[in-house]
XYZ file of C-alpha atoms in Angstrom:
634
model
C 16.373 -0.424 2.238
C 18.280 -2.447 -0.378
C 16.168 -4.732 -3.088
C 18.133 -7.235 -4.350
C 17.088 -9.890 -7.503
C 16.644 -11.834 -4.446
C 13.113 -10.226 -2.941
C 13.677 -8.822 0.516
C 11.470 -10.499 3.154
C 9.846 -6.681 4.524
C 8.629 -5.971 1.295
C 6.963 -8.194 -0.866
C 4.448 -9.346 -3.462
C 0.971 -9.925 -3.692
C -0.936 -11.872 -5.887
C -4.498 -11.795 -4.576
C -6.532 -14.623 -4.843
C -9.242 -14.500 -7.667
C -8.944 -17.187 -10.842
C -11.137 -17.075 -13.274
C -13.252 -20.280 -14.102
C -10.604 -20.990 -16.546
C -6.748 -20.577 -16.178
C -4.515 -22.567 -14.042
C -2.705 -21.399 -11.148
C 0.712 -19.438 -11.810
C 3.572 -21.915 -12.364
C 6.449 -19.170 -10.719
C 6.136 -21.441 -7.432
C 7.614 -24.721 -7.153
C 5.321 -27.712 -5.583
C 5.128 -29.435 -2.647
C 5.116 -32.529 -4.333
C 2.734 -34.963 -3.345
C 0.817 -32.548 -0.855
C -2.957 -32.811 -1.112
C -4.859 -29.847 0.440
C -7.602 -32.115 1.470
C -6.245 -31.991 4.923
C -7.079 -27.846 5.035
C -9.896 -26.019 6.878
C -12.839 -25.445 5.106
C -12.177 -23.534 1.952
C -14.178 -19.850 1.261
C -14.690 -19.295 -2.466
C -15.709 -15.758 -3.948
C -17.667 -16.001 -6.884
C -17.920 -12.753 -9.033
C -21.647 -13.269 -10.757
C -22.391 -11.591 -14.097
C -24.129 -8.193 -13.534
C -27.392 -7.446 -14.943
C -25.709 -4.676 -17.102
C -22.363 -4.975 -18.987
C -19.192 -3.784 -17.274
C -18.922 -1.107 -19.583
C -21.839 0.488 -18.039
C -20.860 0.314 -14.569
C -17.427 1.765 -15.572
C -19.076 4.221 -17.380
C -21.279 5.520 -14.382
C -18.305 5.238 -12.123
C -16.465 7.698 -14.645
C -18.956 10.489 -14.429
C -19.417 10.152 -11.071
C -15.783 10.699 -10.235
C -15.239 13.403 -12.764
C -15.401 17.266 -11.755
C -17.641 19.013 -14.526
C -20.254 16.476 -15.005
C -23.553 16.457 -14.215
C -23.834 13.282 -12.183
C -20.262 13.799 -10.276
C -20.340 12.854 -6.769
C -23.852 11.318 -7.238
C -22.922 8.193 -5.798
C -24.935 5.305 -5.068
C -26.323 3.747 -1.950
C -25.736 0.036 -2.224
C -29.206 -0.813 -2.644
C -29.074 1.299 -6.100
C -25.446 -0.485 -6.987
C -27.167 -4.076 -6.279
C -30.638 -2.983 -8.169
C -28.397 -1.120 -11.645
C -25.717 -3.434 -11.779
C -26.206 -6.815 -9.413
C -26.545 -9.919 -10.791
C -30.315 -10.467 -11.624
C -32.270 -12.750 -8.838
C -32.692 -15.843 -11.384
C -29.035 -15.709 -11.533
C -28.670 -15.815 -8.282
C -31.131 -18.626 -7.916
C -29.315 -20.664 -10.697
C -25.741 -20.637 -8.905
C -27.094 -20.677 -5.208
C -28.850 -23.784 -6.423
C -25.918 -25.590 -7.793
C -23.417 -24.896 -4.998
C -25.820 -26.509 -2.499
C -26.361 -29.479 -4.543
C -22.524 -30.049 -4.666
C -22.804 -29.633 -1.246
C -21.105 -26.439 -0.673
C -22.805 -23.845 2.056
C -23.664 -20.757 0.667
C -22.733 -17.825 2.851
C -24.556 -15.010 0.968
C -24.638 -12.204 -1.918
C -22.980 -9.276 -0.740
C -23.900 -5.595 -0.846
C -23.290 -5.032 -4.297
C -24.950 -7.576 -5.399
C -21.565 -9.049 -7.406
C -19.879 -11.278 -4.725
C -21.317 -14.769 -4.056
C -19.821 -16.677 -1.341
C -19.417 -20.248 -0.542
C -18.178 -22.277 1.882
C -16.996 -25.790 1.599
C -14.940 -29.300 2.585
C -11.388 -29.406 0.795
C -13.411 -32.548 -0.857
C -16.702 -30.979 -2.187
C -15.068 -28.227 -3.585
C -12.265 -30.506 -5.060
C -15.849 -32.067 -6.810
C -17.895 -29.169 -7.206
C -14.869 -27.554 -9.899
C -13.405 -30.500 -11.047
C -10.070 -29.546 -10.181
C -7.158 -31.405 -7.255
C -6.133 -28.663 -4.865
C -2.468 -29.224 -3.780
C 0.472 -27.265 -1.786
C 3.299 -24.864 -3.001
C 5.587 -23.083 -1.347
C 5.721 -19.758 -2.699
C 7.567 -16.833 -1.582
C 8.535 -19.100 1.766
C 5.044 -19.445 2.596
C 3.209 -22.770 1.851
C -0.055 -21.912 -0.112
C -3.338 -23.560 -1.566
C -3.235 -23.801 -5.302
C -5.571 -25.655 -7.645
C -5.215 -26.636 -11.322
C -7.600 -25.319 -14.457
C -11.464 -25.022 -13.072
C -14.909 -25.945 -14.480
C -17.937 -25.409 -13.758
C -21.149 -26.777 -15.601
C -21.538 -25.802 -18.979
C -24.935 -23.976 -17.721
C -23.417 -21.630 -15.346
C -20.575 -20.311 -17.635
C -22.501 -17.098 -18.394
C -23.342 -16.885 -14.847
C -20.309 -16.829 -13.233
C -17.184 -14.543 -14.619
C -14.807 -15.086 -11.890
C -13.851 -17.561 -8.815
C -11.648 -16.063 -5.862
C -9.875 -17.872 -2.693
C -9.160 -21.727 -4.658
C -5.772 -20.381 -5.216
C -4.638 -17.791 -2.546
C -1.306 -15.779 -3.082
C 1.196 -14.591 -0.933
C 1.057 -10.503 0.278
C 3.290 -8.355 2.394
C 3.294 -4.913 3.471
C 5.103 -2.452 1.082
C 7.053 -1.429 4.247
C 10.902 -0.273 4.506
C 13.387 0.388 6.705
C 16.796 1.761 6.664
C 19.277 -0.597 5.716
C 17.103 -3.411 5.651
C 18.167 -6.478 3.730
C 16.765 -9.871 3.569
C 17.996 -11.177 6.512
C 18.166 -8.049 8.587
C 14.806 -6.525 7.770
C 12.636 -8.087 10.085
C 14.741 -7.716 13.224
C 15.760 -4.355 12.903
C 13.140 -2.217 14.242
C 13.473 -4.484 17.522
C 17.713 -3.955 17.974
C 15.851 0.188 18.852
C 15.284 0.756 22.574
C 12.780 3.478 23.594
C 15.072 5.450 25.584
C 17.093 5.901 22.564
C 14.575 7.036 19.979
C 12.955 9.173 23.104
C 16.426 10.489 22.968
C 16.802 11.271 19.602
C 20.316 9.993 20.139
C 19.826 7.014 17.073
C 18.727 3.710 15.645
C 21.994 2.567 15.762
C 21.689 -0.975 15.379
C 19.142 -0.444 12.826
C 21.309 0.063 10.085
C 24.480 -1.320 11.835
C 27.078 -0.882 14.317
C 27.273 3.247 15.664
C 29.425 5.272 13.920
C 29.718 8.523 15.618
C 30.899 11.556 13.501
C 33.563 14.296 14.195
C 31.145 16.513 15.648
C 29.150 15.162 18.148
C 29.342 11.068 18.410
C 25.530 11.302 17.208
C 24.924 8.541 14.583
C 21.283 9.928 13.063
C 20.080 13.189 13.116
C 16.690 14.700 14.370
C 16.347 16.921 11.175
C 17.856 17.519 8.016
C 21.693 17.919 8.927
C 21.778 18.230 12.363
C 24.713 15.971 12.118
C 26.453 15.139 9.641
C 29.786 12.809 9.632
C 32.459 14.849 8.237
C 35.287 12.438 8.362
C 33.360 10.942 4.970
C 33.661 12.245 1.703
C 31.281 15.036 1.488
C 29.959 14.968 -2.165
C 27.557 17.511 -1.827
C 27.503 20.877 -0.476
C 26.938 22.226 2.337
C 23.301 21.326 4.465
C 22.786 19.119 1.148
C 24.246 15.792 2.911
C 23.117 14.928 6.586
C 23.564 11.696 8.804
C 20.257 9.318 8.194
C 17.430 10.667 10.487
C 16.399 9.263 13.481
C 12.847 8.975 12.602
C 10.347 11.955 12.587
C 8.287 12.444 15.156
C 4.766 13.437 15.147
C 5.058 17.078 15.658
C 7.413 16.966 12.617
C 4.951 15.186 10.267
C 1.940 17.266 11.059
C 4.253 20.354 10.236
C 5.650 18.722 6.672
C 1.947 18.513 5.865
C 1.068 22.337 7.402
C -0.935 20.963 9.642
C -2.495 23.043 12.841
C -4.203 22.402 15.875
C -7.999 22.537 14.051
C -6.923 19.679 11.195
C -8.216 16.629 13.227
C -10.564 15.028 11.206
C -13.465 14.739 13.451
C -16.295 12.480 12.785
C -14.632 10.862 9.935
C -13.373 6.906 9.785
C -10.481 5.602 8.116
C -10.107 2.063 7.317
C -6.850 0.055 7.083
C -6.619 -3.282 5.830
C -3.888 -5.293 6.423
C -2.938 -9.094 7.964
C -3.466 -10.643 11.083
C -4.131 -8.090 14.305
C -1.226 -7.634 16.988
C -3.442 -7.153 20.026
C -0.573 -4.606 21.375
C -1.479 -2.420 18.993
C -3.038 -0.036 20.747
C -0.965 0.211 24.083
C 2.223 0.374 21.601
C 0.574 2.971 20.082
C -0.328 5.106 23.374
C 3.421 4.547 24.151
C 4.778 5.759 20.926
C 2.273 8.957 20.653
C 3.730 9.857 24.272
C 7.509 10.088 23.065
C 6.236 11.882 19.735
C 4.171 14.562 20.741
C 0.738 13.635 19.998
C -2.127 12.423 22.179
C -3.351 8.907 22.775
C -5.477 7.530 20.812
C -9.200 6.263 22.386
C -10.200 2.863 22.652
C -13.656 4.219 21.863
C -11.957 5.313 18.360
C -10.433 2.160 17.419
C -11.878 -0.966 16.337
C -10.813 -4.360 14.521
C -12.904 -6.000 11.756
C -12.573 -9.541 10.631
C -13.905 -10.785 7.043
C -11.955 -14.079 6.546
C -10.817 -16.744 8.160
C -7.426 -18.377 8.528
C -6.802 -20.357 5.034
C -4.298 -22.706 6.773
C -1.119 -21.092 5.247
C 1.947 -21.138 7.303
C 4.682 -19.394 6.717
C 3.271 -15.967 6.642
C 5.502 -13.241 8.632
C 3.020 -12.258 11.312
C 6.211 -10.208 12.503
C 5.973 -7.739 9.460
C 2.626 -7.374 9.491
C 2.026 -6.554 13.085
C 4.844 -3.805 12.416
C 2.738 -2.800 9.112
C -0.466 -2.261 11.412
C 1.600 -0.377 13.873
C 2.853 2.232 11.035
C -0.627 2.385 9.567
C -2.195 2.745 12.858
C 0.217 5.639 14.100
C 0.378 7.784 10.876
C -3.360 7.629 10.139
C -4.033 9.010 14.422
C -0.937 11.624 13.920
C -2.339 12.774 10.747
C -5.653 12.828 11.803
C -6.219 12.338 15.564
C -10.037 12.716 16.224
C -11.040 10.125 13.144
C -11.817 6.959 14.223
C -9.566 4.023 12.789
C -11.141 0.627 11.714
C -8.400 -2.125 11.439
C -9.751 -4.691 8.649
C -8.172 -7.741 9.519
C -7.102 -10.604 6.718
C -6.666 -14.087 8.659
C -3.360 -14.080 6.920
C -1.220 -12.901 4.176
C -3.085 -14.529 1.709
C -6.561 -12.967 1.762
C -5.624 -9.116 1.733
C -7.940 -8.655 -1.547
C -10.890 -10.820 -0.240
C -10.804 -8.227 3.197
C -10.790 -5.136 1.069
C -13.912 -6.612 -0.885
C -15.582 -7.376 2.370
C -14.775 -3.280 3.416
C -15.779 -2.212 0.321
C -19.604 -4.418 0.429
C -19.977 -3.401 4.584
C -23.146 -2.120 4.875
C -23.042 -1.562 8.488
C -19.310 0.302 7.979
C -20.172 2.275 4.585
C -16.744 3.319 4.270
C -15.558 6.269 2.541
C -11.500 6.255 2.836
C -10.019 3.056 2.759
C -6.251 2.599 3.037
C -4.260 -0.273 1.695
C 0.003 -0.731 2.059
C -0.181 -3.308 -0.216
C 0.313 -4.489 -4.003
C 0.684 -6.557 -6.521
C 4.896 -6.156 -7.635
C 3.960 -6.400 -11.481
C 0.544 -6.420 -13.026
C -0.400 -10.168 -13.557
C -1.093 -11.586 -17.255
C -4.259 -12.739 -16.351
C -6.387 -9.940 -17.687
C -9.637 -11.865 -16.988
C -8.282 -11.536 -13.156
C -7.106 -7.799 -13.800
C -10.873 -6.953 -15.214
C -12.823 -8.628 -11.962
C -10.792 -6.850 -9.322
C -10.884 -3.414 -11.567
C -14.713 -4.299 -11.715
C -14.969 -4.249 -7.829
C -12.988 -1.043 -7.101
C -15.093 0.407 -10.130
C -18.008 -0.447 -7.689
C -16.448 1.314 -4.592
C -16.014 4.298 -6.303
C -19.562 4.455 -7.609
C -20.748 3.539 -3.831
C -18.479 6.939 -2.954
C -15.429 4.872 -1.082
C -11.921 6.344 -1.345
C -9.511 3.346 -2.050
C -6.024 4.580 -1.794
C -3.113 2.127 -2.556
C 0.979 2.308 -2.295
C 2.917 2.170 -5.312
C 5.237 -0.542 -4.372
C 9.038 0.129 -3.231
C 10.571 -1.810 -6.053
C 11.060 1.296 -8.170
C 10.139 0.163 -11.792
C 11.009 -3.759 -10.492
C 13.505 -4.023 -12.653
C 16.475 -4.540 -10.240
C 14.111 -6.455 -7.953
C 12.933 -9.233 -10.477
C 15.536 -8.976 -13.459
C 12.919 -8.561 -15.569
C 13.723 -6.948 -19.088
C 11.257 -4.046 -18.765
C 9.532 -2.015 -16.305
C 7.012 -2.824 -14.661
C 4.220 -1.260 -12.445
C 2.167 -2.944 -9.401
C -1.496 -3.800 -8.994
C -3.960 -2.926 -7.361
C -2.197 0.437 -7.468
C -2.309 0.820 -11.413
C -6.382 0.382 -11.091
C -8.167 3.829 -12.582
C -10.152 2.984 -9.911
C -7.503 3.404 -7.493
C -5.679 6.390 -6.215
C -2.165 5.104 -6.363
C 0.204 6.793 -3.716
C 4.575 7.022 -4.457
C 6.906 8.348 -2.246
C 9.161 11.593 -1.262
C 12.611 11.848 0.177
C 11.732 14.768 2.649
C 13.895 17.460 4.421
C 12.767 19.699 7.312
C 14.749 22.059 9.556
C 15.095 22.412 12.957
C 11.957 24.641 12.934
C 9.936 22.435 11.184
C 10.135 24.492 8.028
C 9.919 22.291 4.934
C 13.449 22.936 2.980
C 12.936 20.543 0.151
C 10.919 17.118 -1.008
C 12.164 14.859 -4.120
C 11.171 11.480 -5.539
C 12.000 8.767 -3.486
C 14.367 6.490 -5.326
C 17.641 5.713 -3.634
C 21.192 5.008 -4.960
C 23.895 3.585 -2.865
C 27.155 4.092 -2.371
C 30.198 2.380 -0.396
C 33.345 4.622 0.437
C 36.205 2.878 -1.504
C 39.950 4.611 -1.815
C 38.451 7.419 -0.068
C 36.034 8.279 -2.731
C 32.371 7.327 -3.232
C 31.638 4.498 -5.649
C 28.521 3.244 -7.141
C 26.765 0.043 -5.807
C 25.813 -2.844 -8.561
C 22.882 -2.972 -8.750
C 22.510 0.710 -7.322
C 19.108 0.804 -6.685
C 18.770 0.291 -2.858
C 14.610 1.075 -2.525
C 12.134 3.701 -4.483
C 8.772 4.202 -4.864
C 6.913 2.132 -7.926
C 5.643 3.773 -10.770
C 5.522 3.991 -14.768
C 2.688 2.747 -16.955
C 0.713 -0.167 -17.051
C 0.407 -2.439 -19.643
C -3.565 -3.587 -19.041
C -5.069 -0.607 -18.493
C -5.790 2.471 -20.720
C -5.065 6.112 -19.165
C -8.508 7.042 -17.648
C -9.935 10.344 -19.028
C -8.804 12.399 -16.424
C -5.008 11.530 -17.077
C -5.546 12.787 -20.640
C -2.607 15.236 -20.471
C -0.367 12.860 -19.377
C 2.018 11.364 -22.184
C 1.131 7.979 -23.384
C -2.054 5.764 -24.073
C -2.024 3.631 -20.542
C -2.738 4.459 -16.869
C 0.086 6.231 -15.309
C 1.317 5.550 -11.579
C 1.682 7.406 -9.054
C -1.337 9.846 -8.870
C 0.054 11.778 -5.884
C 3.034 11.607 -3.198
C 3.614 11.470 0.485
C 6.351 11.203 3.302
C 8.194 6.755 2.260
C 11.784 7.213 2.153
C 13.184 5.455 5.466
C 16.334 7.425 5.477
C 13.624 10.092 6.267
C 10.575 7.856 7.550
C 8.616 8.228 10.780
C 8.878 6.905 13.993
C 7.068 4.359 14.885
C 6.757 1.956 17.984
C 5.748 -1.850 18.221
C 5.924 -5.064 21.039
C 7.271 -8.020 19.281
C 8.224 -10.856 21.043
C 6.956 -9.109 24.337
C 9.449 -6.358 23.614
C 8.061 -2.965 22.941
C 10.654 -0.764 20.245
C 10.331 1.822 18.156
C 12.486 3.482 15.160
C 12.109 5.166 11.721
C 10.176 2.882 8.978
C 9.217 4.132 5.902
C 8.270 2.941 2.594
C 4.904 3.652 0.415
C 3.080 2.038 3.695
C 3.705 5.365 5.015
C 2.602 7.602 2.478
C -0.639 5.846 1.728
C -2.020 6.358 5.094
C -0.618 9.814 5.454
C -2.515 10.793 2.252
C -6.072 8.894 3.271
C -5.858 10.541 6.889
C -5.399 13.854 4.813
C -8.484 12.755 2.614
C -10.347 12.736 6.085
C -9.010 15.841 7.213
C -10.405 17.643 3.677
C -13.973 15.773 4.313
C -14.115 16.933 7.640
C -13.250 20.660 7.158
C -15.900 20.621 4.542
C -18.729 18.802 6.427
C -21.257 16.274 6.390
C -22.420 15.260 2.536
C -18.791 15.812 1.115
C -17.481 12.535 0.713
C -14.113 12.952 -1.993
C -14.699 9.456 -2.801
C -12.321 8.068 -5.744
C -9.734 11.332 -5.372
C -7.595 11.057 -8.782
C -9.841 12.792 -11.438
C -9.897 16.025 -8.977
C -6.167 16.139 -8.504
C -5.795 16.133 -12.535
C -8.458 18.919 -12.689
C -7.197 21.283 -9.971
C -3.718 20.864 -11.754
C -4.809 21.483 -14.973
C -6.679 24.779 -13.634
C -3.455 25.754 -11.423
C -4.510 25.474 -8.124
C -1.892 24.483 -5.787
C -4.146 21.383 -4.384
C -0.521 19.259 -4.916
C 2.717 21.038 -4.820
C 5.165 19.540 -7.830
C 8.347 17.393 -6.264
C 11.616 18.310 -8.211
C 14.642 16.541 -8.652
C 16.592 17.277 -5.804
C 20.504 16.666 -4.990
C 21.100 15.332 -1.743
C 22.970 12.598 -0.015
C 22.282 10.505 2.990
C 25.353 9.186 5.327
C 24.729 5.623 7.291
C 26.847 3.127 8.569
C 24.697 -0.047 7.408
C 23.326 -0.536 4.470
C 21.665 -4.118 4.094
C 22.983 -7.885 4.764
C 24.950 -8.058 1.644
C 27.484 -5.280 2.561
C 29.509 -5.527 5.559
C 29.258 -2.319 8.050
C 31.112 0.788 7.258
C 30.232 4.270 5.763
C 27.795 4.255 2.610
C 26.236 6.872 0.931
C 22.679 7.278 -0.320
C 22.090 9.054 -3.134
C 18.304 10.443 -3.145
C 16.112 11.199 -6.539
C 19.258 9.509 -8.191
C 17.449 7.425 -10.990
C 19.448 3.725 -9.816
C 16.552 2.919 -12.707
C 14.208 4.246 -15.176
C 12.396 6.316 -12.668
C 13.015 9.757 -11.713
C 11.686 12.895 -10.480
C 11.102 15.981 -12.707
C 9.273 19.270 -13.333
C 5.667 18.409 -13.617
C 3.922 15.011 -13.542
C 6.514 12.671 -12.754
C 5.846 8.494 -12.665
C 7.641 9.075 -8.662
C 5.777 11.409 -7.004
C 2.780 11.986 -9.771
C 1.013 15.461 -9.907
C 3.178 16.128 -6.622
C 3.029 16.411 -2.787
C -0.468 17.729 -1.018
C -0.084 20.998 -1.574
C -1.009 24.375 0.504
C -4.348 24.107 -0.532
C -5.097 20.431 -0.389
C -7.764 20.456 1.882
C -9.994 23.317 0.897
C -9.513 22.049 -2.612
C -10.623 18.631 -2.390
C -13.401 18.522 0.350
């Protein structure tokens, strides 16, 4: 996967859509001038309500409920204690319901938590009701709400701390593939056929024209060095460089993770949430489990959730996302394939953030392990935004809920933005968050694990028969590094530094290693190797599942973080550390910017700031699950 200055169009940037009653929208997107919004559907707003106690309290009940040792940890709350402690008290309530139906807005309804007040209204009552002129922009090729400074009456201002959905933002899947590029990403997965990947015999068009090698005229290999293309330089030694993989299947996952025929997860439900819902999901996914060694998965066991509507944007890559749910949907039922899988469905690629609040307040779900693939690229300056979407995952951990979110692919973002310093992505670098990097990840023909390293790819291009360094080099990695908002939590106090560090943990994203995964697009079922920290973030909440279910009913991990950090500091092998390891990757196609030939990936090559080393590392964090993992965190 290269990332260029130029953002590729697989993997993108979110910017969820919650303003507070004050700032204007971002100015980073150009407008459509002289577009008025008034034309859209009926707009949703969120509005976050003052609690009855201060935020400091809830965070600080959240802390010792997450933290091993203490003498309220995992005492969560049911949602009727979260509303009573910390909702917004009834005359509150009574004051804002009262004014949004006056300026003729419909009021939907508090939710669970007792935070979350929604409304419903015409473009031109809620144009009225916060003073403000919605327009159009165009932002990240997808045309978008956006609205100017809001206000609200003077009366309400201690009321109401935050105002979500006037300004929506743009989100994709944190999803790669190899030798994607911006024009080649989207149509890649589709140029595989099933008979080849049932084959094993390559993804040929995936990353360019076949190439076959001395050997064997096989262009990607089903483990680590099968085949390997010796007419190439071969800059590392022996078994250290291999032909890019075809695509793990199943079998191969489940053993990477030491996974036997009891881990199944029984009785447990995981929840994705992602965009828009490919109805083929399921069939493609009964298909794909058939070539890869596991068994189908129920219709009894899967189920689709809606919480918004369609905002009117256009311009969102449906494409992408439907292969995002396929990956999600795949890994979660390989990983754990008697747990039952909700799909949480965002109208489109502007209201991931409002879906995850609507998981997090379902009543009638209570979920405990909720998986998100997507981000925020860099943490946004709007701290006032920062603090109400902290507040609400601060609320799902004291309800019990899991929320586990990929790092990003952009590395430190540096190559991907130009921007001066490093940067880490959001929700991800949330202490309320379990933030999930990626592993480069070799196994041998028996399955046997023979090494794992950060995931953050160098390329190369064979010039005068020698190997010579892109510019940029950095061709995809998992994000990580420090934030700049939020303070290291407690349990990350023997980590270096004063601010949150990302990752927390590490799973299976590097698509020159990735999974296999199959999807119908365009009425055309194909399947192929994706990777990318959409991979690892379900792998890791399917093995949260696993752990809950091998320890029983009443054992809900909820937030999983502050337990990692304590089993590490008291040895236990609950993660195993990832070490730098030295390793190179042949292909034949490395993005839409280089023309097809022989390149070379460098893995755990630092193309940036980031790279792997002996303890916690801001690649792979604490590590890999470990041997132990599920005994230890159950």
């Amino acid at each position: 996967m290269r990332v260029l200055r130029a953002l590729p169009r697989l993997v993108g940037v979110l910017l969820p859509a919650v303003l507070l009653a004050v700032p204007a929208a971002s100015a980073s997107a150009a407008p459509d001038v002289g577009a008025s919004a008034t034309a859209d559907p009926p707009i949703t707003v969120a509005l976050t309500l003052t609690g009855a106690r201060t935020e400091g309290e809830v965070q600080k009940y959240a802390t010792a409920a997450v933290t091993p040792g203490t003498s309220d940890y995992r005492r969560y709350l049911t949602f009727a204690q979260v509303h009573s402690r910390f909702g917004a008290p009834a005359s509150r309530v009574a004051r804002v319901t009262s004014w949004a139906r006056r300026a003729g807005l419909n009021v939907d309804g508090l939710d669970a938590t007792g935070t979350r007040l929604t409304v419903t209204g015409s473009a031109a009552n809620v144009q009225k009701a916060f003073a403000v002129t919605l327009h159009t922009r165009v932002r990240s090729g997808v045309r978008v709400r956006t609205a100017g400074a809001l206000k609200i009456p003077a009366a309400l201002t201690a009321d109401v701390s935050a105002i979500g959905g006037l300004t929506p933002q743009v989100a994709k899947p944190m999803l790669a593939l190899p030798g994607s590029g911006p024009n080649r990403a989207a149509s890649c997965l589709s140029a595989i056929t099933p008979a080849k990947v049932t084959s094993r015999a390559g993804a040929a068009v995936c990353a360019g024209r076949p190439a076959a090698s001395a050997q064997d005229g096989k262009y990607c290999s089903p483990y680590w060095a099968a085949y390997n293309t010796t007419t190439v330089p071969q800059k590392y030694p022996a078994g250290q460089q291999s032909n890019q993989l075809c695509g793990y299947t199943g079998t191969q996952l489940r053993a990477l993770y030491g996974l036997g025929a009891t881990d199944t997860g029984a009785g447990q439900t995981i929840v994705i949430v992602g965009a828009y819902n490919r109805t083929s999901t399921l069939a493609d996914a009964d298909k794909t489990f058939a070539a890869n060694g596991i068994a189908t998965l129920p219709a009894s066991r899967y189920a689709v959730k809606s919480y918004t509507g369609n905002t009117g944007a256009s311009g969102c890559d449906e494409s992408t996302w439907g292969m995002e749910q396929a990956l999600d949907v795949q890994t979660v039922h390989t990983i754990a394939p008697a747990a039952k899988i909700v799909y949480a469905e965002a109208g489109d690629c502007t209201q991931l953030e409002e879906t995850l609040a609507g998981v997090i307040a379902d009543t009638a779900l209570s979920p405990t392990i909720v998986s998100n693939s997507w981000g925020v690229l860099a943490e946004p300056s709007d701290t006032a935004y920062l603090s109400a979407v902290n507040s609400l995952l601060a609320r799902a951990a004291i309800l019990g809920i899991g929320t586990y979110v990929a790092s990003g692919d952009y590395g430190d973002t540096t190559t991907a933005t130009g921007a001066s310093s490093p940067q880490v992505s959001f929700p991800a670098s949330s202490p309320w968050a379990t933030a999930v990097g990626g592993t480069t990840s070799a196994l041998s023909s028996t399955n046997t694990v023979l090494w794992q390293t950060g995931w953050e790819d160098a390329g190369n291009t064979l010039s005068g028969g020698a190997w010579t360094r892109l510019s940029p080099a950095f061709i995809g990695g998992a994000g990580g590094g420090r934030s700049t908002h939020f303070d290291k939590p407690t349990w990350q106090s023997r980590i270096s530094g004063s601010k949150r560090a990302v990752p927390d943990l590490s799973a299976l994203a590097d698509p020159y290693t990735g999974f296999t995964i199959g999807t119908t697009d365009g009425g055309q079922y194909a399947a192929g190797p994706v990777g990318g920290t959409s991979l690892a973030t379900p792998i890791v909440a399917a093995l949260a599942a696993l752990a809950q279910a091998k320890a029983g009913s009443g054992s809900d991990i909820g937030l999983l973080s502050p337990l990692l950090y304590a089993n590490a500091t008291a040895g236990k092998t609950t993660t195993a550390d990832v070490k730098h390891v030295a390793a190179g990757i042949w292909t034949p196609g490395l993005d839409a910017e280089h023309a097809n030939g022989n390149y070379l990936v460098d893995v755990d090559a630092t193309p940036e700031s980031l790279t792997t080393g002996t303890g916690y590392d801001t690649v792979t964090g604490l590590g890999t699950p470990g041997k132990t993992f599920l005994t230890d965190v159950g």
